[in-house]
Amino acid sequence: MRRRALFLAFLFLLPSFIAAQTVVSMKIDGNINPVAAQFIHRGIETARDQNAQCLLIQLNTPGGLLKSTRMIVGDMLASPVPVVVYVAPDGARAGSAGVFITLAAHIAAMSPGTNIGAAHPVGTQGQVDKVMDEKITNDAAAFIRTIAGNRKRNVEWAEEAVRKSISVTANEALRNNVIDLVAGNEQELLNRIDGRTIEMASGTTTLHTKNVRVTSLEMSLGERILDVLSDPDMAYILLMLGLYGLLFELYNPGAILPGVVGFISLILAFYSLQTLPVNYAGLALIIFAIILFLLEIKIVSHGLLAIGGVVALFLGSMMLIPANPSSPGLKISLSIIIISTAVSALFFLFILGMGLKAQRLKPVSGMEGLIGETGEARDDLFPFGTVWAHGEAWNAKSVSGKIGKGEKVRIVGIEGLQLQVELI
């Protein structure tokens, strides 16, 4: 009788026990960068600590850095909890780095209206020569074959996604054994994977994902800030603010604010650039442009140095983070480059140019405006006397010998309130 009561109590509590199971859900929407790698690593640890049934990653990415992708895949392959990657919502994609991440999942799923593919790798130093590009591609192809083979997915398709940048729809991916299922939403996905047996490094485990409690994991404030800083447009804007801030501090020593803002922006820009595929030739051109702008105020070049700086700035900006068809998100917006170049040209060719021109003009008022003017001696200067200039009588000193009364003189200098004159 007692055993029967315990058995009935167990049956009564079993639904509650199952319902108490949790799934940790997180979203990756954007480029794959070190911040995304850190976020996924934290997601795996959170799912482990909560003893969750699985970690569900909703993925929508145009691609990203191969180094960050390797970190993510390594964490997923060694994960103590099952990892489910769900390419969603409709219209999303798993491009470039997203292919590696999707194939590395214990269960890979896609929403209708999504696509996966174009996994040609992006390096970390911008454009590379043909030989180096081939080496990177071969390495990425071997990497994705290893992932696909480990998860028993289509190895041939995976390699073609790297070498030929092919891309397929969700249904095509399902037919080609690239993914495990197509699901319309997250709840449908969890219901359909319920009861599946997953092979883990520690053995096999069975998923209980029907009627589970889904807890969302969000990026921390620090991760969100670093994620924004890793955006190519933000990296470029910070670089420009940093360089111009330091430049304005050199123009006006002691202004302090431009220097402080410039230094902070430059440090943040360096962080951003080290997470992106930077072409150092483009960075060198941008720095060279700033040097030309700085020389413009020291050398009378009639705008030639400023024009050279504008050209170098535009070309360097275009080269800084070169566009890659497999990762369209990793590039600087052309509109931002054009605006930055136009503002630089306006400032250095017109505003600053007119200011420097005004500084170099001969004074037309005050005592300095008398230099170079002519006057008439009111009495003999030998060497002192008075002259008439600008409708006023001035004490004067001759610097060219004796000057007779009534002779024309030219003002060549001023000492205190005394003019220095010479005979014309």
Tab-separated table of C-alpha atoms in Angstrom:
chain	number	residue	atom	x	y	z
A	1	MET	CA	0.000	0.000	0.000
A	2	ARG	CA	2.821	2.367	0.892
A	3	ARG	CA	4.619	1.643	-2.365
A	4	ARG	CA	1.446	2.320	-4.281
A	5	ALA	CA	1.016	5.678	-2.546
A	6	LEU	CA	4.589	6.643	-3.352
A	7	PHE	CA	4.096	5.620	-6.971
A	8	LEU	CA	0.927	7.707	-7.265
A	9	ALA	CA	2.691	10.675	-5.661
A	10	PHE	CA	5.521	10.292	-8.159
A	11	LEU	CA	3.073	10.257	-11.079
A	12	PHE	CA	1.355	13.323	-9.619
A	13	LEU	CA	4.602	15.260	-9.209
A	14	LEU	CA	6.172	14.139	-12.514
A	15	PRO	CA	4.422	16.778	-14.691
A	16	SER	CA	5.512	19.485	-12.271
A	17	PHE	CA	9.059	18.160	-12.377
A	18	ILE	CA	9.114	18.191	-16.161
A	19	ALA	CA	7.535	21.644	-16.277
A	20	ALA	CA	10.234	22.879	-13.940
A	21	GLN	CA	12.869	22.088	-16.568
A	22	THR	CA	14.379	25.170	-18.184
A	23	VAL	CA	15.861	26.180	-21.497
A	24	VAL	CA	18.219	29.156	-21.689
A	25	SER	CA	17.505	31.256	-24.778
A	26	MET	CA	19.749	33.965	-26.263
A	27	LYS	CA	19.899	36.016	-29.447
A	28	ILE	CA	22.842	36.775	-31.703
A	29	ASP	CA	21.733	39.455	-34.159
A	30	GLY	CA	24.666	41.056	-35.942
A	31	ASN	CA	28.308	40.459	-36.744
A	32	ILE	CA	30.291	37.661	-35.131
A	33	ASN	CA	33.023	39.371	-33.121
A	34	PRO	CA	34.849	38.842	-29.806
A	35	VAL	CA	31.842	40.196	-27.912
A	36	ALA	CA	29.529	37.620	-29.517
A	37	ALA	CA	32.050	34.893	-28.654
A	38	GLN	CA	32.165	36.050	-25.036
A	39	PHE	CA	28.353	36.231	-24.878
A	40	ILE	CA	27.894	32.664	-26.187
A	41	HIS	CA	30.559	31.395	-23.777
A	42	ARG	CA	28.621	33.003	-20.914
A	43	GLY	CA	25.401	31.466	-22.265
A	44	ILE	CA	26.882	27.966	-22.142
A	45	GLU	CA	28.082	28.524	-18.577
A	46	THR	CA	24.670	29.872	-17.540
A	47	ALA	CA	22.865	26.869	-19.043
A	48	ARG	CA	25.260	24.548	-17.220
A	49	ASP	CA	24.798	26.328	-13.885
A	50	GLN	CA	20.994	26.222	-14.236
A	51	ASN	CA	21.113	22.553	-15.255
A	52	ALA	CA	19.095	23.578	-18.325
A	53	GLN	CA	17.874	21.089	-20.892
A	54	CYS	CA	19.698	23.002	-23.610
A	55	LEU	CA	20.988	26.385	-24.720
A	56	LEU	CA	18.900	27.820	-27.552
A	57	ILE	CA	20.736	30.364	-29.739
A	58	GLN	CA	18.539	32.370	-32.102
A	59	LEU	CA	20.947	33.372	-34.856
A	60	ASN	CA	20.813	36.085	-37.498
A	61	THR	CA	24.216	37.129	-38.800
A	62	PRO	CA	25.842	38.206	-42.079
A	63	GLY	CA	29.126	36.728	-40.817
A	64	GLY	CA	32.136	37.912	-38.928
A	65	LEU	CA	35.660	37.093	-37.885
A	66	LEU	CA	37.101	33.610	-38.290
A	67	LYS	CA	39.046	33.900	-35.024
A	68	SER	CA	35.872	34.649	-33.040
A	69	THR	CA	34.047	31.878	-34.911
A	70	ARG	CA	36.694	29.354	-33.862
A	71	MET	CA	36.255	30.381	-30.224
A	72	ILE	CA	32.480	29.918	-30.449
A	73	VAL	CA	32.711	26.555	-32.227
A	74	GLY	CA	35.272	25.338	-29.696
A	75	ASP	CA	32.935	26.243	-26.827
A	76	MET	CA	29.987	24.543	-28.557
A	77	LEU	CA	31.862	21.313	-29.279
A	78	ALA	CA	33.004	21.115	-25.649
A	79	SER	CA	29.683	22.290	-24.184
A	80	PRO	CA	28.404	20.269	-21.191
A	81	VAL	CA	24.809	21.073	-22.259
A	82	PRO	CA	23.178	20.537	-25.672
A	83	VAL	CA	23.317	23.602	-27.911
A	84	VAL	CA	20.471	24.291	-30.339
A	85	VAL	CA	21.032	26.904	-33.048
A	86	TYR	CA	17.875	28.318	-34.599
A	87	VAL	CA	18.281	30.605	-37.616
A	88	ALA	CA	15.364	32.992	-37.130
A	89	PRO	CA	13.166	34.994	-37.530
A	90	ASP	CA	11.854	34.833	-41.101
A	91	GLY	CA	14.221	36.723	-43.359
A	92	ALA	CA	17.239	36.006	-41.165
A	93	ARG	CA	20.401	34.341	-42.412
A	94	ALA	CA	23.381	32.398	-41.224
A	95	GLY	CA	26.056	33.786	-43.500
A	96	SER	CA	29.800	33.192	-43.452
A	97	ALA	CA	30.682	32.627	-39.772
A	98	GLY	CA	27.030	31.746	-39.112
A	99	VAL	CA	27.439	28.565	-41.189
A	100	PHE	CA	30.221	27.289	-38.916
A	101	ILE	CA	28.173	28.056	-35.805
A	102	THR	CA	25.007	26.415	-37.160
A	103	LEU	CA	26.810	23.246	-38.219
A	104	ALA	CA	28.526	23.013	-34.820
A	105	ALA	CA	25.213	22.871	-32.953
A	106	HIS	CA	23.926	19.606	-31.508
A	107	ILE	CA	20.623	20.454	-33.181
A	108	ALA	CA	20.498	22.890	-36.116
A	109	ALA	CA	17.158	24.392	-37.125
A	110	MET	CA	15.943	27.153	-39.392
A	111	SER	CA	12.796	29.186	-39.743
A	112	PRO	CA	10.988	29.246	-43.119
A	113	GLY	CA	12.170	32.148	-45.248
A	114	THR	CA	15.749	32.047	-43.964
A	115	ASN	CA	18.968	31.055	-45.721
A	116	ILE	CA	22.387	29.695	-44.898
A	117	GLY	CA	25.699	29.723	-46.759
A	118	ALA	CA	28.431	31.917	-48.272
A	119	ALA	CA	31.038	30.842	-45.734
A	120	HIS	CA	34.176	32.147	-47.421
A	121	PRO	CA	36.409	33.230	-44.515
A	122	VAL	CA	37.264	36.782	-43.522
A	123	GLY	CA	40.776	37.287	-42.186
A	124	THR	CA	41.920	39.753	-39.535
A	125	GLN	CA	44.212	42.004	-41.586
A	126	GLY	CA	41.957	43.122	-44.418
A	127	GLN	CA	42.997	42.269	-47.965
A	128	VAL	CA	45.589	39.546	-48.425
A	129	ASP	CA	47.465	38.245	-51.438
A	130	LYS	CA	46.289	35.273	-53.483
A	131	VAL	CA	48.576	32.749	-51.801
A	132	MET	CA	47.570	33.810	-48.296
A	133	ASP	CA	43.886	33.844	-49.269
A	134	GLU	CA	44.228	30.273	-50.531
A	135	LYS	CA	45.861	29.209	-47.272
A	136	ILE	CA	43.082	30.806	-45.223
A	137	THR	CA	40.416	29.187	-47.422
A	138	ASN	CA	42.011	25.730	-47.181
A	139	ASP	CA	42.254	26.075	-43.424
A	140	ALA	CA	38.601	27.143	-43.162
A	141	ALA	CA	37.540	24.279	-45.458
A	142	ALA	CA	39.325	21.745	-43.253
A	143	PHE	CA	37.769	23.345	-40.176
A	144	ILE	CA	34.218	23.154	-41.505
A	145	ARG	CA	34.729	19.540	-42.707
A	146	THR	CA	35.747	18.642	-39.175
A	147	ILE	CA	32.634	20.307	-37.732
A	148	ALA	CA	30.248	18.718	-40.260
A	149	GLY	CA	31.810	15.290	-39.788
A	150	ASN	CA	31.603	15.601	-36.004
A	151	ARG	CA	27.888	16.425	-36.172
A	152	LYS	CA	27.201	13.916	-39.012
A	153	ARG	CA	26.108	16.584	-41.459
A	154	ASN	CA	26.738	17.064	-45.189
A	155	VAL	CA	30.525	17.447	-45.411
A	156	GLU	CA	30.557	18.077	-49.200
A	157	TRP	CA	28.026	20.900	-48.969
A	158	ALA	CA	29.886	22.442	-46.024
A	159	GLU	CA	33.139	22.570	-48.003
A	160	GLU	CA	31.419	24.089	-51.026
A	161	ALA	CA	29.920	26.752	-48.764
A	162	VAL	CA	33.495	27.791	-47.940
A	163	ARG	CA	35.156	27.358	-51.332
A	164	LYS	CA	32.300	28.437	-53.622
A	165	SER	CA	30.262	30.590	-51.209
A	166	ILE	CA	27.048	28.722	-52.069
A	167	SER	CA	23.886	29.561	-50.155
A	168	VAL	CA	20.616	27.633	-49.760
A	169	THR	CA	17.152	28.163	-48.305
A	170	ALA	CA	15.869	26.465	-45.161
A	171	ASN	CA	14.066	23.694	-47.073
A	172	GLU	CA	17.089	23.097	-49.307
A	173	ALA	CA	19.312	22.921	-46.243
A	174	LEU	CA	16.990	20.311	-44.730
A	175	ARG	CA	17.027	18.190	-47.904
A	176	ASN	CA	20.836	18.391	-48.089
A	177	ASN	CA	21.301	17.263	-44.468
A	178	VAL	CA	22.738	20.626	-43.470
A	179	ILE	CA	20.215	21.160	-40.681
A	180	ASP	CA	17.943	18.882	-38.657
A	181	LEU	CA	14.550	20.541	-38.998
A	182	VAL	CA	12.560	23.590	-40.092
A	183	ALA	CA	10.342	25.155	-37.422
A	184	GLY	CA	7.989	28.108	-37.645
A	185	ASN	CA	8.718	29.481	-34.177
A	186	GLU	CA	10.633	28.812	-30.983
A	187	GLN	CA	7.831	26.939	-29.254
A	188	GLU	CA	7.313	24.637	-32.240
A	189	LEU	CA	11.032	23.955	-32.278
A	190	LEU	CA	11.095	23.020	-28.575
A	191	ASN	CA	8.088	20.728	-28.989
A	192	ARG	CA	9.641	18.932	-31.961
A	193	ILE	CA	13.021	18.289	-30.354
A	194	ASP	CA	11.407	16.902	-27.183
A	195	GLY	CA	12.537	13.336	-26.618
A	196	ARG	CA	15.549	13.530	-28.937
A	197	THR	CA	18.690	11.765	-27.837
A	198	ILE	CA	21.823	13.895	-28.110
A	199	GLU	CA	25.373	12.585	-28.190
A	200	MET	CA	27.493	14.614	-25.795
A	201	ALA	CA	31.175	14.350	-24.933
A	202	SER	CA	30.168	12.831	-21.595
A	203	GLY	CA	27.633	10.394	-23.100
A	204	THR	CA	24.095	10.557	-24.415
A	205	THR	CA	21.273	12.673	-23.030
A	206	THR	CA	17.579	12.928	-23.839
A	207	LEU	CA	15.956	16.332	-24.230
A	208	HIS	CA	12.766	17.167	-22.327
A	209	THR	CA	11.781	20.461	-23.920
A	210	LYS	CA	8.001	20.207	-24.039
A	211	ASN	CA	6.315	22.738	-21.746
A	212	VAL	CA	9.679	23.878	-20.375
A	213	ARG	CA	10.281	27.256	-18.825
A	214	VAL	CA	12.323	29.430	-21.213
A	215	THR	CA	14.628	31.962	-19.580
A	216	SER	CA	16.116	34.689	-21.751
A	217	LEU	CA	19.751	35.655	-21.413
A	218	GLU	CA	20.536	39.221	-22.463
A	219	MET	CA	23.823	40.950	-23.080
A	220	SER	CA	25.144	42.865	-20.096
A	221	LEU	CA	25.588	46.627	-20.334
A	222	GLY	CA	29.329	46.187	-20.797
A	223	GLU	CA	28.822	43.628	-23.572
A	224	ARG	CA	26.337	45.893	-25.355
A	225	ILE	CA	28.781	48.803	-25.221
A	226	LEU	CA	31.637	46.668	-26.534
A	227	ASP	CA	29.352	45.261	-29.229
A	228	VAL	CA	28.523	48.780	-30.414
A	229	LEU	CA	32.219	49.674	-30.368
A	230	SER	CA	32.953	46.659	-32.589
A	231	ASP	CA	30.756	48.079	-35.346
A	232	PRO	CA	32.875	49.269	-38.339
A	233	ASP	CA	31.017	52.583	-38.595
A	234	MET	CA	31.522	53.300	-34.897
A	235	ALA	CA	35.209	52.339	-35.138
A	236	TYR	CA	35.685	54.779	-38.017
A	237	ILE	CA	33.830	57.611	-36.273
A	238	LEU	CA	35.888	57.131	-33.105
A	239	LEU	CA	39.089	57.114	-35.148
A	240	MET	CA	38.162	60.394	-36.804
A	241	LEU	CA	37.147	61.993	-33.500
A	242	GLY	CA	40.402	60.849	-31.921
A	243	LEU	CA	42.662	62.138	-34.684
A	244	TYR	CA	40.844	65.456	-35.051
A	245	GLY	CA	40.702	65.954	-31.287
A	246	LEU	CA	44.473	65.619	-31.019
A	247	LEU	CA	44.907	67.778	-34.120
A	248	PHE	CA	42.817	70.610	-32.678
A	249	GLU	CA	44.755	70.345	-29.420
A	250	LEU	CA	47.964	70.913	-31.423
A	251	TYR	CA	46.337	73.901	-33.152
A	252	ASN	CA	45.334	75.397	-29.801
A	253	PRO	CA	47.696	74.159	-27.050
A	254	GLY	CA	46.062	74.349	-23.659
A	255	ALA	CA	42.482	73.955	-24.917
A	256	ILE	CA	42.466	70.614	-23.002
A	257	LEU	CA	38.939	69.443	-24.001
A	258	PRO	CA	39.792	68.489	-27.622
A	259	GLY	CA	42.873	66.625	-26.425
A	260	VAL	CA	41.009	64.689	-23.720
A	261	VAL	CA	38.110	63.757	-26.020
A	262	GLY	CA	40.547	62.888	-28.802
A	263	PHE	CA	42.712	60.649	-26.627
A	264	ILE	CA	39.723	58.732	-25.206
A	265	SER	CA	38.191	58.338	-28.673
A	266	LEU	CA	41.486	57.106	-30.072
A	267	ILE	CA	41.852	54.444	-27.370
A	268	LEU	CA	38.290	53.235	-28.017
A	269	ALA	CA	38.991	53.244	-31.759
A	270	PHE	CA	42.048	51.044	-31.235
A	271	TYR	CA	39.881	48.564	-29.335
A	272	SER	CA	37.306	48.582	-32.148
A	273	LEU	CA	39.881	48.182	-34.911
A	274	GLN	CA	41.583	45.212	-33.272
A	275	THR	CA	38.286	43.320	-33.522
A	276	LEU	CA	37.893	44.090	-37.253
A	277	PRO	CA	39.696	43.054	-40.471
A	278	VAL	CA	41.732	46.256	-40.785
A	279	ASN	CA	43.821	47.101	-43.839
A	280	TYR	CA	46.851	48.899	-42.393
A	281	ALA	CA	47.596	50.639	-45.699
A	282	GLY	CA	44.249	52.420	-45.312
A	283	LEU	CA	45.057	53.347	-41.717
A	284	ALA	CA	48.438	54.718	-42.810
A	285	LEU	CA	46.759	56.881	-45.476
A	286	ILE	CA	44.356	58.339	-42.906
A	287	ILE	CA	47.217	59.209	-40.534
A	288	PHE	CA	49.149	60.705	-43.473
A	289	ALA	CA	46.092	62.845	-44.303
A	290	ILE	CA	46.074	64.241	-40.756
A	291	ILE	CA	49.797	65.060	-41.055
A	292	LEU	CA	49.121	66.954	-44.303
A	293	PHE	CA	46.333	68.891	-42.606
A	294	LEU	CA	48.716	69.775	-39.779
A	295	LEU	CA	51.386	70.984	-42.226
A	296	GLU	CA	48.822	73.151	-43.993
A	297	ILE	CA	48.960	75.700	-41.163
A	298	LYS	CA	52.766	75.748	-41.139
A	299	ILE	CA	53.543	75.874	-44.848
A	300	VAL	CA	52.106	78.245	-47.455
A	301	SER	CA	50.962	75.691	-50.058
A	302	HIS	CA	47.899	77.550	-51.377
A	303	GLY	CA	45.704	74.593	-50.373
A	304	LEU	CA	47.730	71.859	-52.084
A	305	LEU	CA	48.569	70.110	-48.818
A	306	ALA	CA	44.925	70.219	-47.714
A	307	ILE	CA	43.788	68.834	-51.080
A	308	GLY	CA	46.311	66.023	-50.760
A	309	GLY	CA	45.030	65.349	-47.248
A	310	VAL	CA	41.427	65.123	-48.437
A	311	VAL	CA	42.367	62.664	-51.204
A	312	ALA	CA	44.440	60.544	-48.787
A	313	LEU	CA	41.601	60.595	-46.244
A	314	PHE	CA	39.024	59.400	-48.757
A	315	LEU	CA	41.199	56.635	-50.194
A	316	GLY	CA	42.336	55.516	-46.744
A	317	SER	CA	38.761	55.409	-45.469
A	318	MET	CA	37.684	53.263	-48.421
A	319	MET	CA	40.595	50.878	-47.833
A	320	LEU	CA	40.444	50.767	-44.017
A	321	ILE	CA	37.910	47.923	-43.751
A	322	PRO	CA	37.515	46.478	-47.266
A	323	ALA	CA	34.133	45.070	-48.224
A	324	ASN	CA	33.822	41.286	-48.357
A	325	PRO	CA	30.881	39.738	-50.260
A	326	SER	CA	30.584	36.924	-47.714
A	327	SER	CA	30.351	39.383	-44.790
A	328	PRO	CA	28.572	42.527	-46.015
A	329	GLY	CA	28.153	43.777	-42.462
A	330	LEU	CA	31.889	44.210	-41.981
A	331	LYS	CA	32.410	47.458	-43.843
A	332	ILE	CA	32.229	51.201	-43.295
A	333	SER	CA	29.163	52.920	-44.641
A	334	LEU	CA	29.974	54.890	-47.799
A	335	SER	CA	27.741	57.754	-46.665
A	336	ILE	CA	29.775	58.146	-43.438
A	337	ILE	CA	33.024	58.201	-45.441
A	338	ILE	CA	31.659	60.838	-47.832
A	339	ILE	CA	30.345	63.022	-44.998
A	340	SER	CA	33.626	62.778	-43.075
A	341	THR	CA	35.685	63.626	-46.160
A	342	ALA	CA	33.392	66.513	-47.122
A	343	VAL	CA	33.502	68.021	-43.633
A	344	SER	CA	37.298	67.717	-43.582
A	345	ALA	CA	37.576	69.368	-46.992
A	346	LEU	CA	35.228	72.181	-45.970
A	347	PHE	CA	37.109	72.849	-42.760
A	348	PHE	CA	40.676	72.700	-44.022
A	349	LEU	CA	40.196	74.173	-47.502
A	350	PHE	CA	37.788	76.962	-46.643
A	351	ILE	CA	37.243	77.720	-42.964
A	352	LEU	CA	40.794	77.130	-41.761
A	353	GLY	CA	42.226	78.420	-45.056
A	354	MET	CA	40.370	81.713	-44.763
A	355	GLY	CA	41.427	82.046	-41.133
A	356	LEU	CA	45.096	81.550	-42.008
A	357	LYS	CA	44.773	83.962	-44.915
A	358	ALA	CA	43.324	86.586	-42.581
A	359	GLN	CA	46.229	86.076	-40.170
A	360	ARG	CA	48.720	86.668	-42.964
A	361	LEU	CA	47.057	89.863	-44.247
A	362	LYS	CA	48.789	93.139	-43.604
A	363	PRO	CA	47.120	95.048	-40.700
A	364	VAL	CA	44.867	97.842	-41.889
A	365	SER	CA	44.061	99.461	-38.543
A	366	GLY	CA	45.913	100.508	-35.419
A	367	MET	CA	49.556	101.523	-35.343
A	368	GLU	CA	50.601	98.369	-37.232
A	369	GLY	CA	48.548	99.604	-40.153
A	370	LEU	CA	50.955	102.569	-40.570
A	371	ILE	CA	53.878	100.382	-41.640
A	372	GLY	CA	54.480	100.765	-45.356
A	373	GLU	CA	52.468	103.976	-45.561
A	374	THR	CA	53.899	107.286	-46.784
A	375	GLY	CA	54.023	110.653	-45.100
A	376	GLU	CA	55.725	114.055	-45.217
A	377	ALA	CA	58.437	115.504	-42.993
A	378	ARG	CA	57.138	118.579	-41.102
A	379	ASP	CA	60.658	119.631	-40.162
A	380	ASP	CA	64.200	118.421	-40.686
A	381	LEU	CA	64.852	114.909	-39.360
A	382	PHE	CA	68.478	114.518	-38.238
A	383	PRO	CA	67.584	111.978	-37.109
A	384	PHE	CA	64.589	113.057	-34.981
A	385	GLY	CA	61.663	115.249	-35.900
A	386	THR	CA	57.986	115.010	-36.797
A	387	VAL	CA	56.150	113.707	-39.833
A	388	TRP	CA	52.619	113.990	-41.073
A	389	ALA	CA	50.940	110.622	-41.751
A	390	HIS	CA	47.307	109.441	-41.771
A	391	GLY	CA	46.179	112.985	-41.052
A	392	GLU	CA	48.170	113.132	-37.797
A	393	ALA	CA	51.528	114.458	-36.659
A	394	TRP	CA	53.896	111.771	-35.337
A	395	ASN	CA	57.257	111.843	-33.638
A	396	ALA	CA	59.659	110.171	-36.022
A	397	LYS	CA	63.233	108.969	-36.377
A	398	SER	CA	65.060	108.786	-39.676
A	399	VAL	CA	66.823	105.505	-40.404
A	400	SER	CA	68.274	106.721	-43.741
A	401	GLY	CA	70.199	109.802	-42.753
A	402	LYS	CA	69.079	113.436	-42.840
A	403	ILE	CA	65.621	114.113	-44.264
A	404	GLY	CA	64.672	117.664	-45.160
A	405	LYS	CA	61.429	119.419	-44.330
A	406	GLY	CA	58.672	118.677	-46.874
A	407	GLU	CA	60.294	115.535	-48.251
A	408	LYS	CA	58.290	112.332	-48.696
A	409	VAL	CA	59.023	109.494	-46.295
A	410	ARG	CA	57.979	105.873	-45.882
A	411	ILE	CA	57.178	104.366	-42.486
A	412	VAL	CA	59.244	101.204	-41.952
A	413	GLY	CA	58.715	100.494	-38.260
A	414	ILE	CA	57.386	101.628	-34.908
A	415	GLU	CA	59.151	101.886	-31.542
A	416	GLY	CA	56.683	102.724	-28.821
A	417	LEU	CA	54.918	105.831	-30.139
A	418	GLN	CA	57.788	106.838	-32.422
A	419	LEU	CA	57.734	106.049	-36.140
A	420	GLN	CA	60.828	104.926	-37.981
A	421	VAL	CA	60.953	106.386	-41.463
A	422	GLU	CA	63.162	106.485	-44.517
A	423	LEU	CA	63.447	108.829	-47.443
A	424	ILE	CA	61.520	107.837	-50.519
